[in-house]
Amino acid sequence: MPTPSMEDYIEQIYLLIDEKGYARVSDIAEALSVHPSSVTKMVQKLDKDEYLIYEKYRGLVLTSKGKKIGERLVYRHDLLEQFMRIIGLDESKIYNDVEGIEHHLSWEAIDRIGDLVQYFEQDEVRVETLRGVQKANEEKSN
């Protein structure tokens, strides 16, 4: 199983390849706000662990193992963002909060959050009811 740091790299590489068709060390470094040398070290580790194939100066490609995990990591991130919107979190806080929790949740917890998101999305009245509860709680605390 990849470490949280490895997950960040795999997720970003997956997103770059999905968006551009390729992922260069410089693009990964920019996206993650790290030095290219750090990316090179991690890419070499990911290559060794068979998440991708890396050829110096030629680029990299995700293996089927890397693609599968990358897809799951992007799903996890997107799902948690959806969940934060449903529970009414301020949009400006969503990205940082998701980044702060995504590596600490089990895949079982992610699946249950997925069930909850689906439950709320199936009927808008459920979201409206939640907003009513939130408003009542805010009024109690003021």
mmCIF file of C-alpha atoms in Angstrom:
data_model
loop_
_atom_site.group_PDB
_atom_site.id
_atom_site.type_symbol
_atom_site.label_atom_id
_atom_site.label_comp_id
_atom_site.label_asym_id
_atom_site.label_seq_id
_atom_site.Cartn_x
_atom_site.Cartn_y
_atom_site.Cartn_z
ATOM 1 C CA MET A 1 0.000 0.000 0.000
ATOM 2 C CA PRO A 2 1.411 3.426 -0.886
ATOM 3 C CA THR A 3 2.256 5.984 1.795
ATOM 4 C CA PRO A 4 0.277 9.259 1.948
ATOM 5 C CA SER A 5 3.127 11.022 0.137
ATOM 6 C CA MET A 6 3.187 8.369 -2.573
ATOM 7 C CA GLU A 7 -0.582 8.722 -2.889
ATOM 8 C CA ASP A 8 -0.239 12.476 -3.467
ATOM 9 C CA TYR A 9 2.224 11.847 -6.293
ATOM 10 C CA ILE A 10 0.192 9.044 -7.881
ATOM 11 C CA GLU A 11 -2.966 11.156 -7.722
ATOM 12 C CA GLN A 12 -1.241 14.151 -9.296
ATOM 13 C CA ILE A 13 0.420 12.062 -12.008
ATOM 14 C CA TYR A 14 -2.942 10.466 -12.807
ATOM 15 C CA LEU A 15 -4.591 13.896 -13.068
ATOM 16 C CA LEU A 16 -1.819 15.305 -15.280
ATOM 17 C CA ILE A 17 -1.915 12.334 -17.642
ATOM 18 C CA ASP A 18 -5.712 12.554 -17.773
ATOM 19 C CA GLU A 19 -5.566 16.292 -18.511
ATOM 20 C CA LYS A 20 -2.508 16.575 -20.786
ATOM 21 C CA GLY A 21 -1.820 13.037 -21.918
ATOM 22 C CA TYR A 22 1.554 13.061 -20.138
ATOM 23 C CA ALA A 23 3.205 13.987 -16.848
ATOM 24 C CA ARG A 24 6.665 15.522 -16.731
ATOM 25 C CA VAL A 25 8.777 15.899 -13.603
ATOM 26 C CA SER A 26 8.537 19.684 -13.909
ATOM 27 C CA ASP A 27 4.718 19.553 -14.140
ATOM 28 C CA ILE A 28 4.479 17.296 -11.096
ATOM 29 C CA ALA A 29 6.856 19.545 -9.132
ATOM 30 C CA GLU A 30 4.813 22.622 -9.978
ATOM 31 C CA ALA A 31 1.490 20.961 -9.127
ATOM 32 C CA LEU A 32 2.741 19.697 -5.761
ATOM 33 C CA SER A 33 4.904 22.759 -4.974
ATOM 34 C CA VAL A 34 8.049 20.682 -4.501
ATOM 35 C CA HIS A 35 11.513 20.671 -6.063
ATOM 36 C CA PRO A 36 12.050 18.629 -9.238
ATOM 37 C CA SER A 37 14.745 16.619 -7.429
ATOM 38 C CA SER A 38 12.120 15.511 -4.881
ATOM 39 C CA VAL A 39 9.844 14.440 -7.719
ATOM 40 C CA THR A 40 12.650 12.470 -9.353
ATOM 41 C CA LYS A 41 13.345 10.592 -6.106
ATOM 42 C CA MET A 42 9.685 9.762 -5.592
ATOM 43 C CA VAL A 43 9.170 8.781 -9.228
ATOM 44 C CA GLN A 44 12.113 6.384 -8.922
ATOM 45 C CA LYS A 45 10.515 4.861 -5.810
ATOM 46 C CA LEU A 46 7.137 4.584 -7.559
ATOM 47 C CA ASP A 47 8.908 2.901 -10.481
ATOM 48 C CA LYS A 48 10.605 0.449 -8.104
ATOM 49 C CA ASP A 49 7.226 -0.325 -6.487
ATOM 50 C CA GLU A 50 5.684 -0.828 -9.960
ATOM 51 C CA TYR A 51 3.181 2.049 -9.865
ATOM 52 C CA LEU A 52 4.771 3.579 -12.959
ATOM 53 C CA ILE A 53 7.523 3.148 -15.499
ATOM 54 C CA TYR A 54 10.073 5.958 -15.529
ATOM 55 C CA GLU A 55 12.784 6.548 -18.093
ATOM 56 C CA LYS A 56 15.077 9.473 -17.399
ATOM 57 C CA TYR A 57 14.592 12.259 -19.981
ATOM 58 C CA ARG A 58 11.799 10.278 -21.660
ATOM 59 C CA GLY A 59 8.975 10.623 -19.185
ATOM 60 C CA LEU A 60 6.785 8.262 -17.273
ATOM 61 C CA VAL A 61 3.683 6.172 -17.675
ATOM 62 C CA LEU A 62 1.455 4.654 -15.006
ATOM 63 C CA THR A 63 1.283 0.879 -14.866
ATOM 64 C CA SER A 64 -2.131 -0.774 -14.595
ATOM 65 C CA LYS A 65 -1.518 -0.920 -10.827
ATOM 66 C CA GLY A 66 -0.732 2.819 -10.795
ATOM 67 C CA LYS A 67 -3.755 3.683 -12.943
ATOM 68 C CA LYS A 68 -6.085 1.689 -10.715
ATOM 69 C CA ILE A 69 -4.825 3.382 -7.558
ATOM 70 C CA GLY A 70 -4.719 6.804 -9.253
ATOM 71 C CA GLU A 71 -8.339 6.448 -10.306
ATOM 72 C CA ARG A 72 -9.348 5.425 -6.781
ATOM 73 C CA LEU A 73 -7.411 8.345 -5.230
ATOM 74 C CA VAL A 74 -9.058 10.878 -7.551
ATOM 75 C CA TYR A 75 -12.451 9.342 -6.749
ATOM 76 C CA ARG A 76 -11.708 9.641 -3.009
ATOM 77 C CA HIS A 77 -10.710 13.292 -3.333
ATOM 78 C CA ASP A 78 -13.718 14.210 -5.484
ATOM 79 C CA LEU A 79 -16.094 12.309 -3.199
ATOM 80 C CA LEU A 80 -14.796 14.094 -0.107
ATOM 81 C CA GLU A 81 -15.201 17.454 -1.857
ATOM 82 C CA GLN A 82 -18.817 16.523 -2.703
ATOM 83 C CA PHE A 83 -19.390 15.512 0.914
ATOM 84 C CA MET A 84 -17.981 18.811 2.210
ATOM 85 C CA ARG A 85 -20.321 20.733 -0.110
ATOM 86 C CA ILE A 86 -23.322 18.698 1.029
ATOM 87 C CA ILE A 87 -22.598 19.373 4.695
ATOM 88 C CA GLY A 88 -22.343 23.072 3.887
ATOM 89 C CA LEU A 89 -18.645 23.745 4.339
ATOM 90 C CA ASP A 90 -17.458 27.084 2.985
ATOM 91 C CA GLU A 91 -16.058 26.555 -0.532
ATOM 92 C CA SER A 92 -12.777 28.292 0.354
ATOM 93 C CA LYS A 93 -12.058 25.654 3.030
ATOM 94 C CA ILE A 94 -12.979 22.514 1.118
ATOM 95 C CA TYR A 95 -9.683 21.779 -0.662
ATOM 96 C CA ASN A 96 -7.510 22.171 2.442
ATOM 97 C CA ASP A 97 -9.888 20.161 4.610
ATOM 98 C CA VAL A 98 -10.017 17.333 2.073
ATOM 99 C CA GLU A 99 -6.221 17.345 1.809
ATOM 100 C CA GLY A 100 -6.061 17.195 5.596
ATOM 101 C CA ILE A 101 -8.292 14.150 6.015
ATOM 102 C CA GLU A 102 -8.135 12.068 2.849
ATOM 103 C CA HIS A 103 -5.100 10.001 3.883
ATOM 104 C CA HIS A 104 -6.507 9.251 7.328
ATOM 105 C CA LEU A 105 -9.740 7.559 6.294
ATOM 106 C CA SER A 106 -10.038 3.855 5.576
ATOM 107 C CA TRP A 107 -11.456 2.766 2.248
ATOM 108 C CA GLU A 108 -14.442 1.409 4.182
ATOM 109 C CA ALA A 109 -15.060 4.907 5.585
ATOM 110 C CA ILE A 110 -14.769 6.328 2.060
ATOM 111 C CA ASP A 111 -17.339 3.817 0.820
ATOM 112 C CA ARG A 112 -19.749 4.763 3.630
ATOM 113 C CA ILE A 113 -19.275 8.470 2.859
ATOM 114 C CA GLY A 114 -20.068 7.562 -0.746
ATOM 115 C CA ASP A 115 -23.309 5.967 0.444
ATOM 116 C CA LEU A 116 -24.147 9.116 2.399
ATOM 117 C CA VAL A 117 -23.406 11.397 -0.555
ATOM 118 C CA GLN A 118 -25.623 9.213 -2.740
ATOM 119 C CA TYR A 119 -28.379 9.333 -0.087
ATOM 120 C CA PHE A 120 -28.370 13.138 -0.054
ATOM 121 C CA GLU A 121 -28.092 13.469 -3.840
ATOM 122 C CA GLN A 122 -31.083 11.174 -4.430
ATOM 123 C CA ASP A 123 -33.462 13.658 -2.806
ATOM 124 C CA GLU A 124 -32.807 17.406 -2.550
ATOM 125 C CA VAL A 125 -35.277 17.584 0.371
ATOM 126 C CA ARG A 126 -32.708 15.708 2.467
ATOM 127 C CA VAL A 127 -30.148 18.460 1.886
ATOM 128 C CA GLU A 128 -32.753 21.103 2.695
ATOM 129 C CA THR A 129 -33.603 19.253 5.926
ATOM 130 C CA LEU A 130 -29.907 19.208 6.830
ATOM 131 C CA ARG A 131 -29.702 22.966 6.200
ATOM 132 C CA GLY A 132 -32.668 23.427 8.551
ATOM 133 C CA VAL A 133 -30.928 21.440 11.290
ATOM 134 C CA GLN A 134 -27.731 23.461 10.763
ATOM 135 C CA LYS A 135 -29.634 26.747 10.946
ATOM 136 C CA ALA A 136 -31.410 25.688 14.156
ATOM 137 C CA ASN A 137 -28.089 24.662 15.716
ATOM 138 C CA GLU A 138 -26.513 28.004 14.765
ATOM 139 C CA GLU A 139 -29.429 29.872 16.345
ATOM 140 C CA LYS A 140 -29.066 27.839 19.562
ATOM 141 C CA SER A 141 -25.365 28.640 19.816
ATOM 142 C CA ASN A 142 -25.861 32.402 19.296
#
